[in-house]
Amino acid sequence: MKQVTLGKTGITVPQNAFGALPVQRVGMEDAVKILRRAYEGGMRFFDTARAYSDSEEKLGNAFEGMRDKIYIATKTMARTPEDFWDQLETSLKLLKTDYIDIYQFHCVDVCYREGDGTGMYECMLEAKKQGKIRHIGVTAHKLNVARECVESGLYETLQYPFSYLSSEKERELVKLCKEHNMGFIAMKGLAGGLLNHSKAVFAYMSQFDNVLPIWGIQKMEELEEWLSYMDHPPVMDEETKKFIEKERKELTGEFCRGCGYCMPCPAGIKINNCARMSLMLRRAPSKNWLSKEWQENMKKIEDCLHCGQCMSKCPYELNTPELLQKNYEDYKNILSGKTVIE
């Protein structure tokens, strides 16, 4: 298994890491089993966040007494110094540790700097001075903000969405991180569930020697699939290249990644699924998406207030109401039999 060093942090781990957002959806006992199995299988880097409900607590329970054997990255969505310190102390308590390897500003819209008047970057420096955090990181969804954070030289890691659907500008961001000796943590490697060929996804990531993918895992069978690549990592052969090119042609363009930052919707629309329903129907077993429950969920699109709230929050700057309407029309055509999917 290829090892990756996260830039100037010096953290070196297998290029196969654990994204702990989904474990908030399973019970404590199952989560602990999954996390411990991940460690047994060779994973050493675990990413979570204060915003992921009880994810931190589950990591704390799973790895109590073995802190020196793993690396933990977590995040704060605090926007004031008071909230920063409150969230940091909560994270330390739940993770059952006295330090965090990488503490990240979560989904920022600005590049926090020392002396910018917010006091936020000063909090990071003080936390590092106190030994409560070891490295300062940032996560972003907007390309211009991510570039600014990299070029500032203030951060040691960047976490950003990255997959084989990423654009040339996003691939340039990976290169920029390497030039600045900054670790690149790749989230949404499966593009919010649109990509379902793990070997191709893994092989693509392995081409980059400074990228650490964190796979969102909530089931043991998902974990075992990723762990199987520890001893037999997929390679980028001609067959895989052709498959990826085919996927890119089918999926390139305006599509919802399902990140959920647009939520909640004042009209009750489940935007992060409804706005990509057409793709999900064609890339996953369609039966569940055509259930009575989902028919009712899709019908709520008729109640869209066109308030613009979802558009203002979308990190990909999508025209979400328009995307919802297009997906709804396609959905109705599929239900009526006017459009037939395989």
mmCIF file of C-alpha atoms in Angstrom:
data_model
loop_
_atom_site.group_PDB
_atom_site.id
_atom_site.type_symbol
_atom_site.label_atom_id
_atom_site.label_comp_id
_atom_site.label_asym_id
_atom_site.label_seq_id
_atom_site.Cartn_x
_atom_site.Cartn_y
_atom_site.Cartn_z
ATOM 1 C CA MET A 1 0.000 0.000 0.000
ATOM 2 C CA LYS A 2 1.322 3.403 -1.030
ATOM 3 C CA GLN A 3 2.135 5.807 1.800
ATOM 4 C CA VAL A 4 1.247 9.508 1.610
ATOM 5 C CA THR A 5 2.821 12.364 3.553
ATOM 6 C CA LEU A 6 0.537 15.319 4.247
ATOM 7 C CA GLY A 7 2.911 18.106 3.321
ATOM 8 C CA LYS A 8 4.720 19.950 6.076
ATOM 9 C CA THR A 9 2.762 18.123 8.800
ATOM 10 C CA GLY A 10 5.027 15.123 8.285
ATOM 11 C CA ILE A 11 2.041 12.845 8.888
ATOM 12 C CA THR A 12 2.631 9.730 6.784
ATOM 13 C CA VAL A 13 -0.131 7.149 6.430
ATOM 14 C CA PRO A 14 -1.472 4.604 3.915
ATOM 15 C CA GLN A 15 -3.297 6.261 0.998
ATOM 16 C CA ASN A 16 -6.527 4.761 2.244
ATOM 17 C CA ALA A 17 -8.205 6.676 5.076
ATOM 18 C CA PHE A 18 -11.481 6.732 6.988
ATOM 19 C CA GLY A 19 -14.119 9.453 6.638
ATOM 20 C CA ALA A 20 -16.293 9.264 9.758
ATOM 21 C CA LEU A 21 -19.264 11.382 8.684
ATOM 22 C CA PRO A 22 -21.442 8.314 7.863
ATOM 23 C CA VAL A 23 -20.825 6.500 11.166
ATOM 24 C CA GLN A 24 -23.169 8.984 12.809
ATOM 25 C CA ARG A 25 -25.952 7.028 11.076
ATOM 26 C CA VAL A 26 -25.234 3.724 12.834
ATOM 27 C CA GLY A 27 -25.453 2.714 16.480
ATOM 28 C CA MET A 28 -22.541 3.060 18.886
ATOM 29 C CA GLU A 29 -21.747 -0.656 19.029
ATOM 30 C CA ASP A 30 -21.653 -1.068 15.250
ATOM 31 C CA ALA A 31 -19.672 2.142 14.811
ATOM 32 C CA VAL A 32 -17.018 1.029 17.289
ATOM 33 C CA LYS A 33 -16.717 -2.348 15.550
ATOM 34 C CA ILE A 34 -16.322 -0.678 12.152
ATOM 35 C CA LEU A 35 -13.720 1.811 13.397
ATOM 36 C CA ARG A 36 -11.666 -0.852 15.169
ATOM 37 C CA ARG A 37 -11.800 -3.105 12.131
ATOM 38 C CA ALA A 38 -10.546 -0.165 10.025
ATOM 39 C CA TYR A 39 -7.523 0.089 12.321
ATOM 40 C CA GLU A 40 -6.935 -3.667 12.285
ATOM 41 C CA GLY A 41 -7.095 -3.571 8.486
ATOM 42 C CA GLY A 42 -4.376 -0.945 8.261
ATOM 43 C CA MET A 43 -6.126 2.437 8.232
ATOM 44 C CA ARG A 44 -4.389 5.022 10.392
ATOM 45 C CA PHE A 45 -6.041 8.352 9.526
ATOM 46 C CA PHE A 46 -9.552 9.143 10.733
ATOM 47 C CA ASP A 47 -11.436 12.318 9.831
ATOM 48 C CA THR A 48 -14.479 13.594 11.709
ATOM 49 C CA ALA A 49 -16.083 16.914 12.716
ATOM 50 C CA ARG A 50 -17.934 18.599 15.547
ATOM 51 C CA ALA A 51 -20.825 18.998 13.081
ATOM 52 C CA TYR A 52 -21.167 15.220 12.566
ATOM 53 C CA SER A 53 -23.450 14.710 15.614
ATOM 54 C CA ASP A 54 -21.962 11.807 17.650
ATOM 55 C CA SER A 55 -19.173 10.834 15.240
ATOM 56 C CA GLU A 56 -16.448 12.195 17.528
ATOM 57 C CA GLU A 57 -17.863 10.303 20.490
ATOM 58 C CA LYS A 58 -17.780 7.077 18.487
ATOM 59 C CA LEU A 59 -14.133 7.612 17.589
ATOM 60 C CA GLY A 60 -13.374 8.337 21.225
ATOM 61 C CA ASN A 61 -14.967 5.091 22.352
ATOM 62 C CA ALA A 62 -13.314 3.071 19.597
ATOM 63 C CA PHE A 63 -9.777 4.309 20.131
ATOM 64 C CA GLU A 64 -9.553 5.027 23.847
ATOM 65 C CA GLY A 65 -6.154 3.908 25.127
ATOM 66 C CA MET A 66 -4.542 3.739 21.673
ATOM 67 C CA ARG A 67 -4.240 7.427 20.830
ATOM 68 C CA ASP A 68 -0.601 7.196 19.756
ATOM 69 C CA LYS A 69 -1.431 4.578 17.137
ATOM 70 C CA ILE A 70 -3.688 6.750 14.944
ATOM 71 C CA TYR A 71 -4.075 10.245 13.534
ATOM 72 C CA ILE A 72 -7.301 12.147 14.147
ATOM 73 C CA ALA A 73 -8.496 15.149 12.173
ATOM 74 C CA THR A 74 -11.606 17.005 13.245
ATOM 75 C CA LYS A 75 -13.243 20.308 12.379
ATOM 76 C CA THR A 76 -14.956 23.341 13.830
ATOM 77 C CA MET A 77 -17.722 25.353 12.201
ATOM 78 C CA ALA A 78 -17.197 28.082 14.805
ATOM 79 C CA ARG A 79 -17.272 31.609 13.450
ATOM 80 C CA THR A 80 -16.410 33.379 16.718
ATOM 81 C CA PRO A 81 -13.496 32.828 19.128
ATOM 82 C CA GLU A 82 -15.948 31.925 21.912
ATOM 83 C CA ASP A 83 -17.494 29.153 19.833
ATOM 84 C CA PHE A 84 -14.033 28.040 18.699
ATOM 85 C CA TRP A 85 -12.864 27.305 22.241
ATOM 86 C CA ASP A 86 -16.175 25.736 23.227
ATOM 87 C CA GLN A 87 -16.137 23.394 20.234
ATOM 88 C CA LEU A 88 -12.471 22.517 20.656
ATOM 89 C CA GLU A 89 -12.942 21.532 24.288
ATOM 90 C CA THR A 90 -16.045 19.506 23.361
ATOM 91 C CA SER A 91 -14.143 17.684 20.630
ATOM 92 C CA LEU A 92 -11.240 16.864 22.951
ATOM 93 C CA LYS A 93 -13.635 15.523 25.573
ATOM 94 C CA LEU A 94 -15.639 13.373 23.150
ATOM 95 C CA LEU A 95 -12.544 12.062 21.373
ATOM 96 C CA LYS A 96 -11.062 11.198 24.785
ATOM 97 C CA THR A 97 -7.767 12.840 23.944
ATOM 98 C CA ASP A 98 -5.709 15.835 24.991
ATOM 99 C CA TYR A 99 -4.683 16.778 21.454
ATOM 100 C CA ILE A 100 -5.964 16.746 17.883
ATOM 101 C CA ASP A 101 -3.537 16.008 15.054
ATOM 102 C CA ILE A 102 -5.196 18.293 12.493
ATOM 103 C CA TYR A 103 -7.801 20.853 13.521
ATOM 104 C CA GLN A 104 -9.649 22.297 10.550
ATOM 105 C CA PHE A 105 -11.841 25.308 9.938
ATOM 106 C CA HIS A 106 -14.915 23.604 8.472
ATOM 107 C CA CYS A 107 -16.386 24.666 5.094
ATOM 108 C CA VAL A 108 -15.068 28.224 5.141
ATOM 109 C CA ASP A 109 -16.239 31.050 2.883
ATOM 110 C CA VAL A 110 -13.191 33.172 3.705
ATOM 111 C CA CYS A 111 -9.509 32.577 4.341
ATOM 112 C CA TYR A 112 -8.971 33.394 7.997
ATOM 113 C CA ARG A 113 -5.743 35.293 8.608
ATOM 114 C CA GLU A 114 -3.967 36.700 11.603
ATOM 115 C CA GLY A 115 -5.030 40.302 12.134
ATOM 116 C CA ASP A 116 -8.180 40.110 9.971
ATOM 117 C CA GLY A 117 -10.335 41.254 12.876
ATOM 118 C CA THR A 118 -12.148 37.935 13.438
ATOM 119 C CA GLY A 119 -9.639 36.510 15.884
ATOM 120 C CA MET A 120 -10.197 33.060 14.409
ATOM 121 C CA TYR A 121 -6.703 32.344 13.120
ATOM 122 C CA GLU A 122 -5.285 33.624 16.406
ATOM 123 C CA CYS A 123 -7.375 30.934 18.133
ATOM 124 C CA MET A 124 -5.682 28.266 16.038
ATOM 125 C CA LEU A 125 -2.247 29.631 16.888
ATOM 126 C CA GLU A 126 -3.044 29.734 20.598
ATOM 127 C CA ALA A 127 -4.510 26.200 20.557
ATOM 128 C CA LYS A 128 -1.351 24.988 18.845
ATOM 129 C CA LYS A 129 0.811 26.817 21.399
ATOM 130 C CA GLN A 130 -1.131 25.114 24.194
ATOM 131 C CA GLY A 131 -0.556 21.711 22.585
ATOM 132 C CA LYS A 132 -4.263 21.055 22.067
ATOM 133 C CA ILE A 133 -3.795 20.845 18.303
ATOM 134 C CA ARG A 134 -0.716 19.914 16.313
ATOM 135 C CA HIS A 135 -1.514 21.168 12.827
ATOM 136 C CA ILE A 136 -3.815 23.813 11.339
ATOM 137 C CA GLY A 137 -6.044 22.786 8.437
ATOM 138 C CA VAL A 138 -9.005 24.067 6.476
ATOM 139 C CA THR A 139 -11.849 22.550 4.458
ATOM 140 C CA ALA A 140 -13.542 24.340 1.590
ATOM 141 C CA HIS A 141 -15.948 23.717 -1.264
ATOM 142 C CA LYS A 142 -15.383 26.902 -3.247
ATOM 143 C CA LEU A 143 -12.365 26.833 -5.535
ATOM 144 C CA ASN A 144 -11.421 30.500 -5.129
ATOM 145 C CA VAL A 145 -11.483 30.243 -1.325
ATOM 146 C CA ALA A 146 -9.454 27.014 -1.418
ATOM 147 C CA ARG A 147 -6.810 28.613 -3.645
ATOM 148 C CA GLU A 148 -6.536 31.600 -1.355
ATOM 149 C CA CYS A 149 -6.044 29.337 1.659
ATOM 150 C CA VAL A 150 -3.291 27.406 -0.134
ATOM 151 C CA GLU A 151 -1.507 30.499 -1.388
ATOM 152 C CA SER A 152 -1.699 32.184 2.027
ATOM 153 C CA GLY A 153 0.830 29.744 3.449
ATOM 154 C CA LEU A 154 -1.135 29.768 6.717
ATOM 155 C CA TYR A 155 -2.545 26.247 6.563
ATOM 156 C CA GLU A 156 -0.847 22.874 6.635
ATOM 157 C CA THR A 157 -3.646 20.857 5.018
ATOM 158 C CA LEU A 158 -6.549 21.487 2.669
ATOM 159 C CA GLN A 159 -9.589 19.219 2.544
ATOM 160 C CA TYR A 160 -11.506 19.582 -0.703
ATOM 161 C CA PRO A 161 -13.888 17.505 -2.879
ATOM 162 C CA PHE A 162 -11.877 15.476 -5.382
ATOM 163 C CA SER A 163 -12.698 12.561 -7.672
ATOM 164 C CA TYR A 164 -12.202 11.532 -11.261
ATOM 165 C CA LEU A 165 -15.060 13.881 -12.136
ATOM 166 C CA SER A 166 -13.042 16.852 -10.908
ATOM 167 C CA SER A 167 -12.239 19.615 -13.373
ATOM 168 C CA GLU A 168 -8.830 20.644 -14.644
ATOM 169 C CA LYS A 169 -8.898 23.620 -12.255
ATOM 170 C CA GLU A 170 -9.454 21.260 -9.335
ATOM 171 C CA ARG A 171 -6.578 19.065 -10.464
ATOM 172 C CA GLU A 172 -4.466 22.224 -10.592
ATOM 173 C CA LEU A 173 -5.420 22.804 -6.951
ATOM 174 C CA VAL A 174 -3.854 19.441 -6.038
ATOM 175 C CA LYS A 175 -0.688 20.508 -7.860
ATOM 176 C CA LEU A 176 -0.718 23.879 -6.100
ATOM 177 C CA CYS A 177 -0.874 22.137 -2.718
ATOM 178 C CA LYS A 178 2.160 20.067 -3.656
ATOM 179 C CA GLU A 179 4.059 23.192 -4.688
ATOM 180 C CA HIS A 180 3.271 24.752 -1.291
ATOM 181 C CA ASN A 181 4.135 21.544 0.597
ATOM 182 C CA MET A 182 0.550 21.419 1.842
ATOM 183 C CA GLY A 183 -1.306 18.186 2.498
ATOM 184 C CA PHE A 184 -4.367 17.510 0.321
ATOM 185 C CA ILE A 185 -7.175 15.510 1.945
ATOM 186 C CA ALA A 186 -9.682 14.366 -0.674
ATOM 187 C CA MET A 187 -13.314 14.230 0.403
ATOM 188 C CA LYS A 188 -16.258 13.081 -1.725
ATOM 189 C CA GLY A 189 -14.115 10.688 -3.703
ATOM 190 C CA LEU A 190 -17.330 8.954 -4.783
ATOM 191 C CA ALA A 191 -18.868 12.298 -5.837
ATOM 192 C CA GLY A 192 -21.659 12.073 -3.297
ATOM 193 C CA GLY A 193 -22.554 8.499 -4.237
ATOM 194 C CA LEU A 194 -22.633 8.955 -8.005
ATOM 195 C CA LEU A 195 -19.512 6.857 -8.506
ATOM 196 C CA ASN A 196 -19.897 3.195 -7.644
ATOM 197 C CA HIS A 197 -16.806 1.525 -9.103
ATOM 198 C CA SER A 198 -14.420 1.576 -6.140
ATOM 199 C CA LYS A 199 -11.485 0.061 -8.050
ATOM 200 C CA ALA A 200 -11.560 2.861 -10.611
ATOM 201 C CA VAL A 201 -11.938 5.498 -7.901
ATOM 202 C CA PHE A 202 -9.021 4.062 -5.926
ATOM 203 C CA ALA A 203 -6.799 3.696 -8.984
ATOM 204 C CA TYR A 204 -7.447 7.321 -9.938
ATOM 205 C CA MET A 205 -6.473 8.614 -6.491
ATOM 206 C CA SER A 206 -3.299 6.520 -6.464
ATOM 207 C CA GLN A 207 -1.902 8.599 -9.338
ATOM 208 C CA PHE A 208 -1.407 11.534 -6.957
ATOM 209 C CA ASP A 209 1.397 11.161 -4.428
ATOM 210 C CA ASN A 210 0.162 14.029 -2.233
ATOM 211 C CA VAL A 211 -3.556 13.119 -2.044
ATOM 212 C CA LEU A 212 -5.074 11.296 0.921
ATOM 213 C CA PRO A 213 -8.617 10.086 0.167
ATOM 214 C CA ILE A 214 -11.011 9.685 3.087
ATOM 215 C CA TRP A 215 -13.759 7.212 2.245
ATOM 216 C CA GLY A 216 -17.123 7.801 3.894
ATOM 217 C CA ILE A 217 -17.956 4.469 5.533
ATOM 218 C CA GLN A 218 -21.015 3.300 7.481
ATOM 219 C CA LYS A 219 -21.200 -0.438 6.728
ATOM 220 C CA MET A 220 -18.746 -3.221 7.426
ATOM 221 C CA GLU A 221 -19.024 -4.533 3.868
ATOM 222 C CA GLU A 222 -18.071 -1.091 2.512
ATOM 223 C CA LEU A 223 -15.058 -1.034 4.808
ATOM 224 C CA GLU A 224 -13.938 -4.506 3.783
ATOM 225 C CA GLU A 225 -13.989 -3.438 0.144
ATOM 226 C CA TRP A 226 -11.572 -0.567 0.864
ATOM 227 C CA LEU A 227 -9.426 -2.705 3.147
ATOM 228 C CA SER A 228 -9.035 -5.331 0.424
ATOM 229 C CA TYR A 229 -6.988 -2.772 -1.480
ATOM 230 C CA MET A 230 -4.352 -2.577 1.265
ATOM 231 C CA ASP A 231 -2.622 -5.671 -0.104
ATOM 232 C CA HIS A 232 -3.896 -5.486 -3.676
ATOM 233 C CA PRO A 233 -4.300 -1.813 -4.657
ATOM 234 C CA PRO A 234 -5.999 -1.269 -8.026
ATOM 235 C CA VAL A 235 -3.822 0.274 -10.731
ATOM 236 C CA MET A 236 -4.630 2.684 -13.529
ATOM 237 C CA ASP A 237 -4.558 0.313 -16.495
ATOM 238 C CA GLU A 238 -6.036 0.898 -19.953
ATOM 239 C CA GLU A 239 -9.348 -0.719 -19.066
ATOM 240 C CA THR A 240 -9.754 1.572 -16.032
ATOM 241 C CA LYS A 241 -8.792 4.641 -18.069
ATOM 242 C CA LYS A 242 -11.465 3.844 -20.655
ATOM 243 C CA PHE A 243 -14.055 3.303 -17.939
ATOM 244 C CA ILE A 244 -13.248 6.647 -16.314
ATOM 245 C CA GLU A 245 -13.438 8.481 -19.645
ATOM 246 C CA LYS A 246 -16.862 6.959 -20.276
ATOM 247 C CA GLU A 247 -18.016 8.040 -16.817
ATOM 248 C CA ARG A 248 -16.733 11.568 -17.351
ATOM 249 C CA LYS A 249 -18.664 11.913 -20.593
ATOM 250 C CA GLU A 250 -21.860 10.775 -18.901
ATOM 251 C CA LEU A 251 -21.515 12.847 -15.746
ATOM 252 C CA THR A 252 -19.654 16.013 -16.647
ATOM 253 C CA GLY A 253 -21.747 19.140 -16.267
ATOM 254 C CA GLU A 254 -24.133 20.694 -13.782
ATOM 255 C CA PHE A 255 -25.052 18.115 -11.202
ATOM 256 C CA CYS A 256 -25.758 18.077 -7.484
ATOM 257 C CA ARG A 257 -23.054 16.397 -5.387
ATOM 258 C CA GLY A 258 -25.464 15.775 -2.511
ATOM 259 C CA CYS A 259 -23.340 17.631 0.051
ATOM 260 C CA GLY A 260 -26.428 19.023 1.818
ATOM 261 C CA TYR A 261 -25.071 22.496 2.542
ATOM 262 C CA CYS A 262 -28.238 23.918 0.970
ATOM 263 C CA MET A 263 -30.367 22.330 3.692
ATOM 264 C CA PRO A 264 -32.751 22.762 5.381
ATOM 265 C CA CYS A 265 -35.207 23.896 2.745
ATOM 266 C CA PRO A 266 -38.019 26.167 4.026
ATOM 267 C CA ALA A 267 -40.428 24.279 1.755
ATOM 268 C CA GLY A 268 -39.334 20.905 3.143
ATOM 269 C CA ILE A 269 -37.731 19.711 -0.105
ATOM 270 C CA LYS A 270 -34.973 17.139 0.342
ATOM 271 C CA ILE A 271 -32.780 19.038 -2.074
ATOM 272 C CA ASN A 272 -29.620 16.962 -1.705
ATOM 273 C CA ASN A 273 -31.402 13.919 -3.133
ATOM 274 C CA CYS A 274 -34.155 15.444 -5.232
ATOM 275 C CA ALA A 275 -31.756 17.646 -7.211
ATOM 276 C CA ARG A 276 -29.827 14.614 -8.422
ATOM 277 C CA MET A 277 -32.662 12.119 -8.728
ATOM 278 C CA SER A 278 -32.207 11.616 -12.483
ATOM 279 C CA LEU A 279 -28.645 10.432 -11.964
ATOM 280 C CA MET A 280 -29.450 8.268 -8.963
ATOM 281 C CA LEU A 281 -32.238 6.509 -10.850
ATOM 282 C CA ARG A 282 -29.802 5.564 -13.592
ATOM 283 C CA ARG A 283 -26.809 4.669 -11.422
ATOM 284 C CA ALA A 284 -28.408 2.707 -8.586
ATOM 285 C CA PRO A 285 -31.306 0.259 -8.302
ATOM 286 C CA SER A 286 -34.265 2.490 -9.181
ATOM 287 C CA LYS A 287 -36.964 0.659 -7.219
ATOM 288 C CA ASN A 288 -36.278 2.403 -3.906
ATOM 289 C CA TRP A 289 -36.220 5.847 -5.523
ATOM 290 C CA LEU A 290 -39.614 5.221 -7.136
ATOM 291 C CA SER A 291 -41.321 4.306 -3.866
ATOM 292 C CA LYS A 292 -44.411 6.100 -2.588
ATOM 293 C CA GLU A 293 -42.241 7.928 -0.046
ATOM 294 C CA TRP A 294 -39.936 9.309 -2.707
ATOM 295 C CA GLN A 295 -42.819 10.178 -4.997
ATOM 296 C CA GLU A 296 -44.143 12.351 -2.167
ATOM 297 C CA ASN A 297 -40.688 13.849 -1.604
ATOM 298 C CA MET A 298 -40.333 14.732 -5.274
ATOM 299 C CA LYS A 299 -43.838 16.235 -5.394
ATOM 300 C CA LYS A 300 -42.729 18.803 -2.801
ATOM 301 C CA ILE A 301 -40.700 20.437 -5.563
ATOM 302 C CA GLU A 302 -44.044 21.920 -6.669
ATOM 303 C CA ASP A 303 -43.969 23.906 -3.396
ATOM 304 C CA CYS A 304 -40.595 25.542 -4.136
ATOM 305 C CA LEU A 305 -40.670 29.142 -2.867
ATOM 306 C CA HIS A 306 -37.929 30.301 -5.240
ATOM 307 C CA CYS A 307 -36.457 32.103 -2.250
ATOM 308 C CA GLY A 308 -32.902 31.636 -3.487
ATOM 309 C CA GLN A 309 -31.689 30.319 -0.141
ATOM 310 C CA CYS A 310 -30.384 27.066 -1.622
ATOM 311 C CA MET A 311 -28.559 28.895 -4.410
ATOM 312 C CA SER A 312 -26.833 31.231 -1.969
ATOM 313 C CA LYS A 313 -25.605 28.277 0.103
ATOM 314 C CA CYS A 314 -24.547 25.992 -2.761
ATOM 315 C CA PRO A 315 -20.725 25.733 -2.781
ATOM 316 C CA TYR A 316 -20.871 24.763 -6.471
ATOM 317 C CA GLU A 317 -23.014 27.808 -7.367
ATOM 318 C CA LEU A 318 -25.699 25.694 -9.025
ATOM 319 C CA ASN A 319 -29.085 27.020 -10.117
ATOM 320 C CA THR A 320 -30.752 24.651 -7.668
ATOM 321 C CA PRO A 321 -34.434 25.520 -8.330
ATOM 322 C CA GLU A 322 -33.895 24.951 -12.046
ATOM 323 C CA LEU A 323 -32.071 21.690 -11.350
ATOM 324 C CA LEU A 324 -34.892 20.523 -9.073
ATOM 325 C CA GLN A 325 -37.482 21.244 -11.758
ATOM 326 C CA LYS A 326 -35.536 19.352 -14.427
ATOM 327 C CA ASN A 327 -35.196 16.335 -12.150
ATOM 328 C CA TYR A 328 -38.893 16.481 -11.267
ATOM 329 C CA GLU A 329 -39.981 16.515 -14.910
ATOM 330 C CA ASP A 330 -37.719 13.560 -15.646
ATOM 331 C CA TYR A 331 -39.041 11.734 -12.576
ATOM 332 C CA LYS A 332 -42.670 12.190 -13.678
ATOM 333 C CA ASN A 333 -41.809 10.923 -17.143
ATOM 334 C CA ILE A 334 -40.215 7.804 -15.677
ATOM 335 C CA LEU A 335 -43.200 7.163 -13.427
ATOM 336 C CA SER A 336 -45.638 7.506 -16.343
ATOM 337 C CA GLY A 337 -43.559 5.255 -18.579
ATOM 338 C CA LYS A 338 -42.855 8.045 -21.042
ATOM 339 C CA THR A 339 -39.154 7.638 -20.262
ATOM 340 C CA VAL A 340 -37.805 4.111 -19.846
ATOM 341 C CA ILE A 341 -34.616 3.445 -17.899
ATOM 342 C CA GLU A 342 -32.679 0.205 -17.874
#
